[in-house]
mmCIF file of C-alpha atoms in Angstrom:
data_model
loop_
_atom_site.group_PDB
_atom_site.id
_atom_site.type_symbol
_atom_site.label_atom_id
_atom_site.label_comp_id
_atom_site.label_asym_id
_atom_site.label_seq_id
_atom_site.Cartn_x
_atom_site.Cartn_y
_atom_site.Cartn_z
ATOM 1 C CA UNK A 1 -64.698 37.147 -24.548
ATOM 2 C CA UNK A 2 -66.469 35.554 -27.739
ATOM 3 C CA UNK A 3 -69.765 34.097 -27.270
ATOM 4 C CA UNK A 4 -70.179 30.211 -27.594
ATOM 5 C CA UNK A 5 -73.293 27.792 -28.028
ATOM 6 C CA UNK A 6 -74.709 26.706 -24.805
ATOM 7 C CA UNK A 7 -72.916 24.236 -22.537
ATOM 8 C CA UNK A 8 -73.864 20.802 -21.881
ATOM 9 C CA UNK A 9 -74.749 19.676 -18.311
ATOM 10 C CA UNK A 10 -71.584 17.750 -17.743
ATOM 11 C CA UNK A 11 -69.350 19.573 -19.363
ATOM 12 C CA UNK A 12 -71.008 23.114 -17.050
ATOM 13 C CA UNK A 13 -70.057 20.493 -14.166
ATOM 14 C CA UNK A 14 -66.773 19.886 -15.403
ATOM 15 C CA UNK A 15 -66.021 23.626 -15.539
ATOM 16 C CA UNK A 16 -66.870 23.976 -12.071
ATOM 17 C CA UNK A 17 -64.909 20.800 -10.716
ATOM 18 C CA UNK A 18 -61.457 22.487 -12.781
ATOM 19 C CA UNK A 19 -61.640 25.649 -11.273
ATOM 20 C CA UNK A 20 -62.310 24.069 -7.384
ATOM 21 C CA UNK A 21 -59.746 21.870 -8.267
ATOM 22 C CA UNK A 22 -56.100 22.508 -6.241
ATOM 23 C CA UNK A 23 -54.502 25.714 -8.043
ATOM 24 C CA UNK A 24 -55.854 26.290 -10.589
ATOM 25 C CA UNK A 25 -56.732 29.790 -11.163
ATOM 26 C CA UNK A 26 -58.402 31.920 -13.437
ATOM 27 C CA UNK A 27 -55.373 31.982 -15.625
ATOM 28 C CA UNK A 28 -54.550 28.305 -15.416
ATOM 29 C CA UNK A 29 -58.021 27.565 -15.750
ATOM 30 C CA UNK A 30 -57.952 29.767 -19.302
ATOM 31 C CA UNK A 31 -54.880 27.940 -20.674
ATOM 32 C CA UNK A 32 -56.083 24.507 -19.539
ATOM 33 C CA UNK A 33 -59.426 25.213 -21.538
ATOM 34 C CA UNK A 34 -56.947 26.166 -24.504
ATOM 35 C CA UNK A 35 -55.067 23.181 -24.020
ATOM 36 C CA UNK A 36 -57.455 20.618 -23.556
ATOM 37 C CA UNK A 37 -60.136 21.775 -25.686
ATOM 38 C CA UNK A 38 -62.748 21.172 -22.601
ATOM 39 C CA UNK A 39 -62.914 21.252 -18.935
ATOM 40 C CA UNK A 40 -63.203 17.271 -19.076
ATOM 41 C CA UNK A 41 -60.446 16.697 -20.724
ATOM 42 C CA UNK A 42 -58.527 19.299 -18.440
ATOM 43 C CA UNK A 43 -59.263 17.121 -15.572
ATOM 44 C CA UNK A 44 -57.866 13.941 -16.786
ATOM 45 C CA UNK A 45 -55.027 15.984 -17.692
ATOM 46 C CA UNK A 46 -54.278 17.449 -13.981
ATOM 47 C CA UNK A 47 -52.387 14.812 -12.792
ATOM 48 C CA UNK A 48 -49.754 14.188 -15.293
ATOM 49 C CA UNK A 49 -49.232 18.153 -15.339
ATOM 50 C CA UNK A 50 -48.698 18.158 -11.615
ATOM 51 C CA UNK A 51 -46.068 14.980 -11.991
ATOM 52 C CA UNK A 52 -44.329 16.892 -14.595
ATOM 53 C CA UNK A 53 -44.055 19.362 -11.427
ATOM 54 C CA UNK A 54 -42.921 16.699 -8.871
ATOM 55 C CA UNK A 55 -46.438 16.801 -7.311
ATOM 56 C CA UNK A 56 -49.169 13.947 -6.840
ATOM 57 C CA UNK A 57 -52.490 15.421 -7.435
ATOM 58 C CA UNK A 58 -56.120 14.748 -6.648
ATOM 59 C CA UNK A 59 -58.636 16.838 -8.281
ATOM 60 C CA UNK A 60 -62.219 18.310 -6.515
ATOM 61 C CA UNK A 61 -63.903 15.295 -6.170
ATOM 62 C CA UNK A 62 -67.199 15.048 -7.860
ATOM 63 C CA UNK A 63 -69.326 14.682 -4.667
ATOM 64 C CA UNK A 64 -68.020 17.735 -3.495
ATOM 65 C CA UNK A 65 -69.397 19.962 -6.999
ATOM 66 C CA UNK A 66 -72.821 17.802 -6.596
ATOM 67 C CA UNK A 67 -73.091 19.566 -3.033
ATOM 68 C CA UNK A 68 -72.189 22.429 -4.415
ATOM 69 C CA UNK A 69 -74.310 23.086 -7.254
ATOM 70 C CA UNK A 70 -77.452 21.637 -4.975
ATOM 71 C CA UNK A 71 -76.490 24.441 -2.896
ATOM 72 C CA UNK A 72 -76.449 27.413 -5.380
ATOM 73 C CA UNK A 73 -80.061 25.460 -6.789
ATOM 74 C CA UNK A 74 -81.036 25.858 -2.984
ATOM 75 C CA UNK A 75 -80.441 29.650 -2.637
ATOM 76 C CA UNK A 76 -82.042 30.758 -6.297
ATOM 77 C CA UNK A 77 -78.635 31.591 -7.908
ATOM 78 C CA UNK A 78 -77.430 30.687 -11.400
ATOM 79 C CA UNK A 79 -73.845 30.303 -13.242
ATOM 80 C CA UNK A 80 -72.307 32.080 -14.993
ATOM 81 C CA UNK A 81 -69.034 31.361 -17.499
ATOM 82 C CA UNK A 82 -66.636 33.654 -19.114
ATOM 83 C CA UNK A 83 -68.017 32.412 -22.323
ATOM 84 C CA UNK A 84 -71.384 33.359 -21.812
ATOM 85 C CA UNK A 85 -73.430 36.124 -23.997
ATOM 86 C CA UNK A 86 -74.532 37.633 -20.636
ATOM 87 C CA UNK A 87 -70.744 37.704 -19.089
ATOM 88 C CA UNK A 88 -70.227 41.446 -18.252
ATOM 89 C CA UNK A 89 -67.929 42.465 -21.486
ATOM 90 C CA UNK A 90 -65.832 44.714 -19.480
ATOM 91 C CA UNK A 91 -64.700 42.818 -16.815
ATOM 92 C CA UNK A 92 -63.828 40.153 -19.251
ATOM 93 C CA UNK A 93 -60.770 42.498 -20.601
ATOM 94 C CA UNK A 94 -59.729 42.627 -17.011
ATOM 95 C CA UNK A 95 -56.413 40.303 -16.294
ATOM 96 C CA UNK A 96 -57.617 37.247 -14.344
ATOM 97 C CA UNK A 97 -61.096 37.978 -14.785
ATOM 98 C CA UNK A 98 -63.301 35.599 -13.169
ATOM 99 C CA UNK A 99 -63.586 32.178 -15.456
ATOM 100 C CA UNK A 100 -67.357 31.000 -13.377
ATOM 101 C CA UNK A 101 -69.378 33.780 -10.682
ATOM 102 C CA UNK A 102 -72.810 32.869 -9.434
ATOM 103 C CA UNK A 103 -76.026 35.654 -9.743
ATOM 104 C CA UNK A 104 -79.005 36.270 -8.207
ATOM 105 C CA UNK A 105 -80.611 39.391 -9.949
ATOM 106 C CA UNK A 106 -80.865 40.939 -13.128
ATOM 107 C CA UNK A 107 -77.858 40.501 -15.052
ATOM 108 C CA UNK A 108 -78.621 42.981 -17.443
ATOM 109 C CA UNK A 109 -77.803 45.433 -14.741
ATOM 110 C CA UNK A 110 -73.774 44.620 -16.100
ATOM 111 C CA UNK A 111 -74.113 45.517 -19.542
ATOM 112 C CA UNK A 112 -76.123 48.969 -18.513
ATOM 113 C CA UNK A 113 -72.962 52.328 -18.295
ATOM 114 C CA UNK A 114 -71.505 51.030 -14.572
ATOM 115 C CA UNK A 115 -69.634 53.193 -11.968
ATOM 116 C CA UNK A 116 -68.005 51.631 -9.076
ATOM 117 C CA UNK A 117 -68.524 53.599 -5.644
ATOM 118 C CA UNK A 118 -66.275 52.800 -2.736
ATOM 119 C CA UNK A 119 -65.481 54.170 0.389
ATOM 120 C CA UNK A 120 -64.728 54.241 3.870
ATOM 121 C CA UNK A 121 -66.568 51.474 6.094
ATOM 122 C CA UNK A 122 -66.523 54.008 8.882
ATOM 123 C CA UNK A 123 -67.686 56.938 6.933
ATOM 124 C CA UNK A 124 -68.962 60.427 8.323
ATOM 125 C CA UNK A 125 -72.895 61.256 8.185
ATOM 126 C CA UNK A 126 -72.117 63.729 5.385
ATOM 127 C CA UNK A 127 -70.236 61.222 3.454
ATOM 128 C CA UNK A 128 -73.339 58.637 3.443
ATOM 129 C CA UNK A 129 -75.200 61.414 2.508
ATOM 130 C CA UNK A 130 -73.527 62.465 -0.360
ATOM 131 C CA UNK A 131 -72.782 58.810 -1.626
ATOM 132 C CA UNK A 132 -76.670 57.916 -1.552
ATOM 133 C CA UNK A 133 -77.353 61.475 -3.178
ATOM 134 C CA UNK A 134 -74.472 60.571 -5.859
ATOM 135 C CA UNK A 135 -76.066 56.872 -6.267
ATOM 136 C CA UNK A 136 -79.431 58.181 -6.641
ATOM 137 C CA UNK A 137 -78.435 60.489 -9.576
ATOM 138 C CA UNK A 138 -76.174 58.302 -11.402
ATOM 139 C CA UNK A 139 -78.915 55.801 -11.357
ATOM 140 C CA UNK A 140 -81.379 57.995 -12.494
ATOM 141 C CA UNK A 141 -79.587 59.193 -15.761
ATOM 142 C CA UNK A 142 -79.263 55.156 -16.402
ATOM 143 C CA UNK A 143 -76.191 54.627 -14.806
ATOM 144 C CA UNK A 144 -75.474 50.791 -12.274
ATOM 145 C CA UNK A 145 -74.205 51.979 -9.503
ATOM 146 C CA UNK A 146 -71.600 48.837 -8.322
ATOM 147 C CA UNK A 147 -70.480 48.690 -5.009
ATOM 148 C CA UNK A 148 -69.358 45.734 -2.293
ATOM 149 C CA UNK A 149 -71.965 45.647 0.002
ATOM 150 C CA UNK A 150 -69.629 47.204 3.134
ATOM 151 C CA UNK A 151 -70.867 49.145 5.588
ATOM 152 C CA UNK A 152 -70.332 52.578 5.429
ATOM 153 C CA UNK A 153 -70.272 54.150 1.917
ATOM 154 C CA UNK A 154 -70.839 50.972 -0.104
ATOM 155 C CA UNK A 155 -74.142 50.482 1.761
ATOM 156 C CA UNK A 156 -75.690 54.029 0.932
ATOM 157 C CA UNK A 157 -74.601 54.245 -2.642
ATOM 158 C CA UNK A 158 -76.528 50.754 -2.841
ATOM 159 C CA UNK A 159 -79.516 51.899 -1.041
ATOM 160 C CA UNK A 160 -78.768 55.591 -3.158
ATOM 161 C CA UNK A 161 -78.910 53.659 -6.604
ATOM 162 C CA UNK A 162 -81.781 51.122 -5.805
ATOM 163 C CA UNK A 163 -82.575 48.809 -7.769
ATOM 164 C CA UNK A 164 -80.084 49.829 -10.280
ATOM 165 C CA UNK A 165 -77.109 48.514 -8.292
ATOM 166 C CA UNK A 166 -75.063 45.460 -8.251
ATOM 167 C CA UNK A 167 -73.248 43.884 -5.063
ATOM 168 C CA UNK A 168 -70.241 42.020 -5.365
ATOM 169 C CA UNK A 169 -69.351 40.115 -2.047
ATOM 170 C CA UNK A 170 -66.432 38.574 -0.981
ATOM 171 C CA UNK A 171 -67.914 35.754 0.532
ATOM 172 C CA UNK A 172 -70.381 32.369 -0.847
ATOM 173 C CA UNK A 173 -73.739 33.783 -2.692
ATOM 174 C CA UNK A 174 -75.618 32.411 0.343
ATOM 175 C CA UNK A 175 -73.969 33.699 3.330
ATOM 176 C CA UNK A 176 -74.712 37.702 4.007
ATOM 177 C CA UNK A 177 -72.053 39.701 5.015
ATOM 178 C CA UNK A 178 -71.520 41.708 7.069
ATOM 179 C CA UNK A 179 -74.409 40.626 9.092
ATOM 180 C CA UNK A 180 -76.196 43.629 9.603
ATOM 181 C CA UNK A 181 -76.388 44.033 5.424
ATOM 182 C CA UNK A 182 -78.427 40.837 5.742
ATOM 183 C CA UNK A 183 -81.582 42.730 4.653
ATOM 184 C CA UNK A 184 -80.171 44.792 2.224
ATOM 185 C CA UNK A 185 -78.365 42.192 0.084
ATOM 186 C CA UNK A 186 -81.091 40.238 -0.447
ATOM 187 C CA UNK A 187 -83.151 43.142 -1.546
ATOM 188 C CA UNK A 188 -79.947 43.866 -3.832
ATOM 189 C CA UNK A 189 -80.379 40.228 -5.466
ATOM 190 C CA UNK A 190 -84.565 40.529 -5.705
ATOM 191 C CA UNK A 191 -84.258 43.941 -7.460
ATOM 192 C CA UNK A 192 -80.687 44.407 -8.168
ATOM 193 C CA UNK A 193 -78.136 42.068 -9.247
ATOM 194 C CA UNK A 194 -75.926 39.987 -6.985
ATOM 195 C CA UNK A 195 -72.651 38.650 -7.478
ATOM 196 C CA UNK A 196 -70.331 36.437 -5.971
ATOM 197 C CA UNK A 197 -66.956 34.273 -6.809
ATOM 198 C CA UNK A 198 -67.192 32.272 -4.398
ATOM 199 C CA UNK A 199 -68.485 28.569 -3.957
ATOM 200 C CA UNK A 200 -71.809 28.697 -1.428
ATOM 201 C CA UNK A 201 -71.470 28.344 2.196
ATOM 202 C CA UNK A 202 -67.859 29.824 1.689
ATOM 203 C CA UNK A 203 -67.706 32.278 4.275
ATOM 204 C CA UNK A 204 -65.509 35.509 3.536
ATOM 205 C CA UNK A 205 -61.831 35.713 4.358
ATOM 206 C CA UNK A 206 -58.890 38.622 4.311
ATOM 207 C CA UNK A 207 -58.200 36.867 1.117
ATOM 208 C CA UNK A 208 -61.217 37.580 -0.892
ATOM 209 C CA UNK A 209 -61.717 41.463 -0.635
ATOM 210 C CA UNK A 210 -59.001 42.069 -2.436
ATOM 211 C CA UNK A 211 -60.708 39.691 -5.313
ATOM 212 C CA UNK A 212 -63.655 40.976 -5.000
ATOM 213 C CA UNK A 213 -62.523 44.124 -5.581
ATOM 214 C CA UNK A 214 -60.691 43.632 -8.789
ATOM 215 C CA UNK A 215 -64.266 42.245 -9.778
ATOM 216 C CA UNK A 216 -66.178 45.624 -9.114
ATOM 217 C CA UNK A 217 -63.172 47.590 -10.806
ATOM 218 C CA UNK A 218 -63.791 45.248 -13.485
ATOM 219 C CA UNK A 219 -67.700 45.583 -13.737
ATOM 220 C CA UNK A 220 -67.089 49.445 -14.300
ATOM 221 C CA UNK A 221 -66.124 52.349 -16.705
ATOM 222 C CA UNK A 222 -64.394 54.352 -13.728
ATOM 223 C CA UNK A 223 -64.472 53.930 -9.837
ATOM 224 C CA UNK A 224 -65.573 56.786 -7.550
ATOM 225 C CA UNK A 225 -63.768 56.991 -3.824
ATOM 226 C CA UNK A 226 -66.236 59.086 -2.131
ATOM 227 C CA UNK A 227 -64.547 58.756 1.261
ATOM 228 C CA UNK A 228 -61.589 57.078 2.271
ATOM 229 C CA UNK A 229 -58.324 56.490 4.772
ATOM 230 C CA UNK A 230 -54.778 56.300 3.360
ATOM 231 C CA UNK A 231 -54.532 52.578 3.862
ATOM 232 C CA UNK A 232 -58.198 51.220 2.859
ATOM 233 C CA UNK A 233 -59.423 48.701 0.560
ATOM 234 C CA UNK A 234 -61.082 51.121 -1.437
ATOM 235 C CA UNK A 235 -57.590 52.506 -2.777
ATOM 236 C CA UNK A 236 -56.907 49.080 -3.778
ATOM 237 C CA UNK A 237 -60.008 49.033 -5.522
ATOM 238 C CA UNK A 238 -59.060 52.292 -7.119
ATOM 239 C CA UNK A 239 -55.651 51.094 -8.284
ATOM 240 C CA UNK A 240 -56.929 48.073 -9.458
ATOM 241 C CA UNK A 241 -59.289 50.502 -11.601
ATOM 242 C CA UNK A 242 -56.190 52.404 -13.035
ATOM 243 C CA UNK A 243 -54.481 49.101 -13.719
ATOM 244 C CA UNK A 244 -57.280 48.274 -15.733
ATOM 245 C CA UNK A 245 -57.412 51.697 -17.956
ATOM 246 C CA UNK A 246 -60.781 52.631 -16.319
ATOM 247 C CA UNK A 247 -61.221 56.053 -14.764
ATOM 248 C CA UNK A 248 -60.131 57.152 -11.285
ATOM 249 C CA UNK A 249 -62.168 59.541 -9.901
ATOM 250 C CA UNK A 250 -62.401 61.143 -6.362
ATOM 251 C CA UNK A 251 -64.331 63.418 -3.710
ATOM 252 C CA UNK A 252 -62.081 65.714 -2.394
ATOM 253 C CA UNK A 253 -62.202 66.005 1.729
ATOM 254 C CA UNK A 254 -60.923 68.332 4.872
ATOM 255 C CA UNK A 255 -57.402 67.801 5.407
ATOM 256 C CA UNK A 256 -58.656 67.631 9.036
ATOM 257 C CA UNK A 257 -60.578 64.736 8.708
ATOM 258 C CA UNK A 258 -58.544 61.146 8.358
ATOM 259 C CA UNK A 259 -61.207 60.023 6.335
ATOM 260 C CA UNK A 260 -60.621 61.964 3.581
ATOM 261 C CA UNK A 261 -56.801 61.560 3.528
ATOM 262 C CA UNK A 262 -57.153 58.495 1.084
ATOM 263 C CA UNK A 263 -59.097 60.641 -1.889
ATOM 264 C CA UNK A 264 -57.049 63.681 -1.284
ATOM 265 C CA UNK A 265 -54.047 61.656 -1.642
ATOM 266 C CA UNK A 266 -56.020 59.938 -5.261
ATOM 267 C CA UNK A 267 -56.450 63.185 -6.529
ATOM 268 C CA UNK A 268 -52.613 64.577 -5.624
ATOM 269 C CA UNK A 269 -51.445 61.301 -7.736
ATOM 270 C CA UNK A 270 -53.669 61.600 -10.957
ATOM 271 C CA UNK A 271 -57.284 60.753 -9.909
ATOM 272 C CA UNK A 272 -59.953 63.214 -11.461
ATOM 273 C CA UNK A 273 -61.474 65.545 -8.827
ATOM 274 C CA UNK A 274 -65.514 65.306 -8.663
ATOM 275 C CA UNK A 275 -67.833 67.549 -7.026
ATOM 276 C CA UNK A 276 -71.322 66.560 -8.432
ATOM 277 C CA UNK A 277 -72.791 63.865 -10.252
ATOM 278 C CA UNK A 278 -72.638 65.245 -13.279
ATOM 279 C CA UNK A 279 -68.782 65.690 -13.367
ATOM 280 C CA UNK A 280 -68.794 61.633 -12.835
ATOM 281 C CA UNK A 281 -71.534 61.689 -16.209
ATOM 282 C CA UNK A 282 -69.458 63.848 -18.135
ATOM 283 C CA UNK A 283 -66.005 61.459 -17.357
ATOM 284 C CA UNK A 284 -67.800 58.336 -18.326
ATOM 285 C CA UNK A 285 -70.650 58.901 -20.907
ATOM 286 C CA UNK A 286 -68.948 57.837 -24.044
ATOM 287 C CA UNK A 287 -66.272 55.803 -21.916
ATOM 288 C CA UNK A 288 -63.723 54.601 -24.993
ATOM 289 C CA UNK A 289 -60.715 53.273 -23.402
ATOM 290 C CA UNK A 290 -58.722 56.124 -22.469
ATOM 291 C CA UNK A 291 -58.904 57.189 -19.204
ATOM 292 C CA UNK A 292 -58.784 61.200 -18.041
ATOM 293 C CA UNK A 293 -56.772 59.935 -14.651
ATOM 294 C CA UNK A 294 -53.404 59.481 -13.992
ATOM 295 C CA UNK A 295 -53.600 58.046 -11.370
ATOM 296 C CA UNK A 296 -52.002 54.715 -12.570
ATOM 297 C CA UNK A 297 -50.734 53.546 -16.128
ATOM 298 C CA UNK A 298 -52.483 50.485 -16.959
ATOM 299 C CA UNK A 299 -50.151 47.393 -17.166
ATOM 300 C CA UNK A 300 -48.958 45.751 -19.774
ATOM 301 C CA UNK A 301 -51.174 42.474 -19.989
ATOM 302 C CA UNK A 302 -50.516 38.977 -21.145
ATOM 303 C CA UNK A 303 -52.705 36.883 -22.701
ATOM 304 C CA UNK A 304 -53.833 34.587 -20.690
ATOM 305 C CA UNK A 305 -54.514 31.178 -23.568
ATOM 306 C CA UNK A 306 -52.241 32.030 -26.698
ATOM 307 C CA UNK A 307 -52.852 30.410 -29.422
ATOM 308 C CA UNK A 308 -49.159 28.243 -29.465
ATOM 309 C CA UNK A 309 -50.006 27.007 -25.709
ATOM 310 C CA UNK A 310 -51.961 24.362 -27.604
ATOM 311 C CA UNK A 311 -49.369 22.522 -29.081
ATOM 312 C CA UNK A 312 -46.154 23.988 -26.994
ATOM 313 C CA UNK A 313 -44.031 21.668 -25.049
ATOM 314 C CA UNK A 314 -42.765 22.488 -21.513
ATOM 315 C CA UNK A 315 -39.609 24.568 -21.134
ATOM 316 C CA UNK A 316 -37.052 23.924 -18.325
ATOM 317 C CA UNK A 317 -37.340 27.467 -16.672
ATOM 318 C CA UNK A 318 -38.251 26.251 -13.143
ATOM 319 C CA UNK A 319 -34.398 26.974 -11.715
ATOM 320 C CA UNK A 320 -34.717 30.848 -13.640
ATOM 321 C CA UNK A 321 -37.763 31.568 -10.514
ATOM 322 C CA UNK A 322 -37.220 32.726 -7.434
ATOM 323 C CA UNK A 323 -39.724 34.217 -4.332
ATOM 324 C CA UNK A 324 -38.974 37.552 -6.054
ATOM 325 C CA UNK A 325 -42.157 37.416 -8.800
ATOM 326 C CA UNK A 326 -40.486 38.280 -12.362
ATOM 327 C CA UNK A 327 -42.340 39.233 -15.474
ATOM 328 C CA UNK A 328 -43.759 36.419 -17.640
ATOM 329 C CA UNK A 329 -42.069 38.486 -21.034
ATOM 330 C CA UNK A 330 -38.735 38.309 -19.228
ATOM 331 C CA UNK A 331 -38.642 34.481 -18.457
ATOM 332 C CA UNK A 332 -39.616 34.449 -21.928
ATOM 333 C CA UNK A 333 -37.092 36.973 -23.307
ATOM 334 C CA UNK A 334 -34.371 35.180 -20.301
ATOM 335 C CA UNK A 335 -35.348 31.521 -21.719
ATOM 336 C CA UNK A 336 -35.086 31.788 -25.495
ATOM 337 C CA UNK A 337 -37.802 29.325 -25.018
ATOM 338 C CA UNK A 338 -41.265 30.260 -26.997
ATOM 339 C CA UNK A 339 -43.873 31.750 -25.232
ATOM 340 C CA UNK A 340 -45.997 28.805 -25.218
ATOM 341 C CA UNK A 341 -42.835 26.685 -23.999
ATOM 342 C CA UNK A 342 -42.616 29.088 -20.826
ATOM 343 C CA UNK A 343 -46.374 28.898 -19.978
ATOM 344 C CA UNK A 344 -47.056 25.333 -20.107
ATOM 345 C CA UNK A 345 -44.067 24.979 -17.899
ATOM 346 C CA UNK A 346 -45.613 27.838 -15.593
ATOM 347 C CA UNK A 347 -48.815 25.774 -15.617
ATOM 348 C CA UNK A 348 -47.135 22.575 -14.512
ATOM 349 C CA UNK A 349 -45.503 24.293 -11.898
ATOM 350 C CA UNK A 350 -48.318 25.967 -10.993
ATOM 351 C CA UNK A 351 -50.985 22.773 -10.668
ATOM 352 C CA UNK A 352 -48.080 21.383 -8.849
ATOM 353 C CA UNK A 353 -48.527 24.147 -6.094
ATOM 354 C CA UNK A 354 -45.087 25.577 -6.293
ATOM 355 C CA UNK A 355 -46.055 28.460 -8.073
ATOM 356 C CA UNK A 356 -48.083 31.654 -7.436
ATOM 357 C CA UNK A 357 -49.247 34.263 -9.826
ATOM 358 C CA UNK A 358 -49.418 38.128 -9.084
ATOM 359 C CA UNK A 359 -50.655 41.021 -10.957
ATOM 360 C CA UNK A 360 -49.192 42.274 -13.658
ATOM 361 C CA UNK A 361 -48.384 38.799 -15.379
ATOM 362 C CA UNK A 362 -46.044 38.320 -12.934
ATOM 363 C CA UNK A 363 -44.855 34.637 -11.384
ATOM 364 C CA UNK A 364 -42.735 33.491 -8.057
ATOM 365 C CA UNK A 365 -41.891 29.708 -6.362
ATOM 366 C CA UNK A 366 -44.199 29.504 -4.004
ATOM 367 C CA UNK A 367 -42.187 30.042 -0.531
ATOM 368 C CA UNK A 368 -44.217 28.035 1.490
ATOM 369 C CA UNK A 369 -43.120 24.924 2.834
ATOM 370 C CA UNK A 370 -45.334 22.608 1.589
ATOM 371 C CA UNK A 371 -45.233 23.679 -2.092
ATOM 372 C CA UNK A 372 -41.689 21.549 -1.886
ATOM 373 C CA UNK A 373 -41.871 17.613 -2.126
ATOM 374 C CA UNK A 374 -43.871 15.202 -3.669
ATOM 375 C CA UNK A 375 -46.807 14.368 -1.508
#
């Protein structure tokens, strides 16, 4: 994302406030910003876009972003906006890349060569070994090793790459987890860098890994699975890589071991197979775009602010959605309507709450209950 002169204090504040406002996301926080010119003007704006979705709406109140930002002042960590020279220029290509994050560290660490390393939380002795041996060399040829701060293989490729690692955690910049990495993420954020989406004091929930993940995808050239089982969050990590275009790469393992079903099964769809460090070097030294893996095409994108959202007016495509999430392009192709037309009426149905957003730049009603009426 382009660069932009430095933000004033209220207008920082009113960044924060939209995006802890009530659904508003990092796409809807992108188009808003388009709209609206600025986050202050976004705000005022809110309500009458949630009317125009049959929905009464009360932003984050102001108290609550006071607490908040005392908080992050409180445990030494800074913001950071999608606008900013130091925002990690990779992960902003990502779709929904994150609009504000919070650091403690050395963000330079993000614009170094990264490579993600994932793997199983209950990994084998061998496994830790060989992702803290992995870490360790990557790092030393000037590589960031980025990893989630899990036990298991997350924690030994951040010990491995020391201090030349970044954590990305799923929970508030404040709050270690899990528990026992207490020690080790704050060592991470004193000589590393340290990352986190969410607000402070938010502790982690199933819904955030799966964020935080598309975050260290993001941060990196290509994402190493060094040891994994078929169902794991580190394969989500590693499709969210190949979604993105970045490389897929993966230890192989004994069939006889469960733990090393997930990479085998990487590697039988398209992942690259590594044995040494300097097969991961070699893949992403020079990393221009196109991916070696196969594992997964990268999807088409959508732009998340085009430039006719500014002065489009909102299209009547609310009875075209169902539950069933449908392609942005096809509402658009479906409508006739412009494509600024279709998202501005996608935003309004989305601060209303009745709308939910899914990878790909795909959309869907939102099925729950109370996404329906006008309280």
């Amino acid at each position: 994302m382009s660069t932009a002169p430095a933000l004033s204090q209220d207008e920082a504040f009113a960044r924060i406030r939209l995006l802890r406002s009530p659904n508003v996301g990092p796409v809807s926080y992108a188009q808003l910003l388009r709209r609206f010119g600025d986050a202050r003007s976004a705000l005022e704006a809110l309500p009458d876009l949630a009317a125009r979705g049959k929905r009464a709406y009360r932003a984050a109140p102001a108290e609550a972003i006071e607490r908040e930002v005392a908080a992050a002042r409180k445990a030494g960590a800074r913001y950071l906006f999608h606008d900013s020279p130091d925002y990690p220029p990779l992960l902003a290509q990502i779709e929904g890349a994150p609009p504000i994050m919070m650091l403690r560290g050395d963000a330079a660490l993000a614009a170094r060569p990264c490579v993600a390393m994932v793997g199983a939380r209950n990994a084998s002795a061998a496994a830790m070994k060989l992702a803290r041996d992995f870490a360790n060399a990557l790092s030393a040829e000037g590589f960031t090793v980025v990893s989630g701060l899990a036990r298991g293989i997350d924690g030994a490729a951040h010990q491995g790459a020391l201090p030349a690692t970044i954590g990305v955690i799923a929970s508030g910049i404040d709050i270690a987890y899990p528990p026992q990495h207490e020690e080790l993420q704050e060592r991470i954020a004193q000589e590393g860098l340290l990352i986190a989406e969410q607000p402070p004091g938010t502790e982690p929930r199933g819904s955030h890994f799966p964020s935080r993940n598309r975050i260290i995808a993001g941060l990196a050239a290509g994402t190493l699975v060094v040891e994994a089982a078929p169902k794991s969050g580190s394969l989500i990590t590693a499709r969210l890589a190949g979604e993105a275009g970045r490389e897929v790469m993966a230890i192989p393992g004994s069939p006889l071991d469960a733990r090393s079903h997930g990479c085998n099964q990487l590697i039988r769809e398209g992942a690259v197979l590594v044995q040494t460090p300097d097969d991961v070097m070699e893949l992403l030294s020079g990393f221009d775009g196109a991916p070696r893996s196969s594992f997964r095409e990268p999807t088409g994108g959508w732009d998340h602010a085009p430039e006719d959202i500014a002065g489009a007016e909102p299209a009547d495509i609310a009875g075209m959605l169902t539950t069933a999430p449908v392609g942005v392009d096809e509402l658009v192709r479906q409508s006739g309507a412009g494509a600024g037309e279709v998202q501005m009426a996608l935003l309004e149905l989305e601060i209303a709450g009745r709308l939910v957003r899914h990878a790909g730049g795909r959309v869907s009603l939102n099925g729950h209950p109370s996404a329906f009426g006008n309280s």
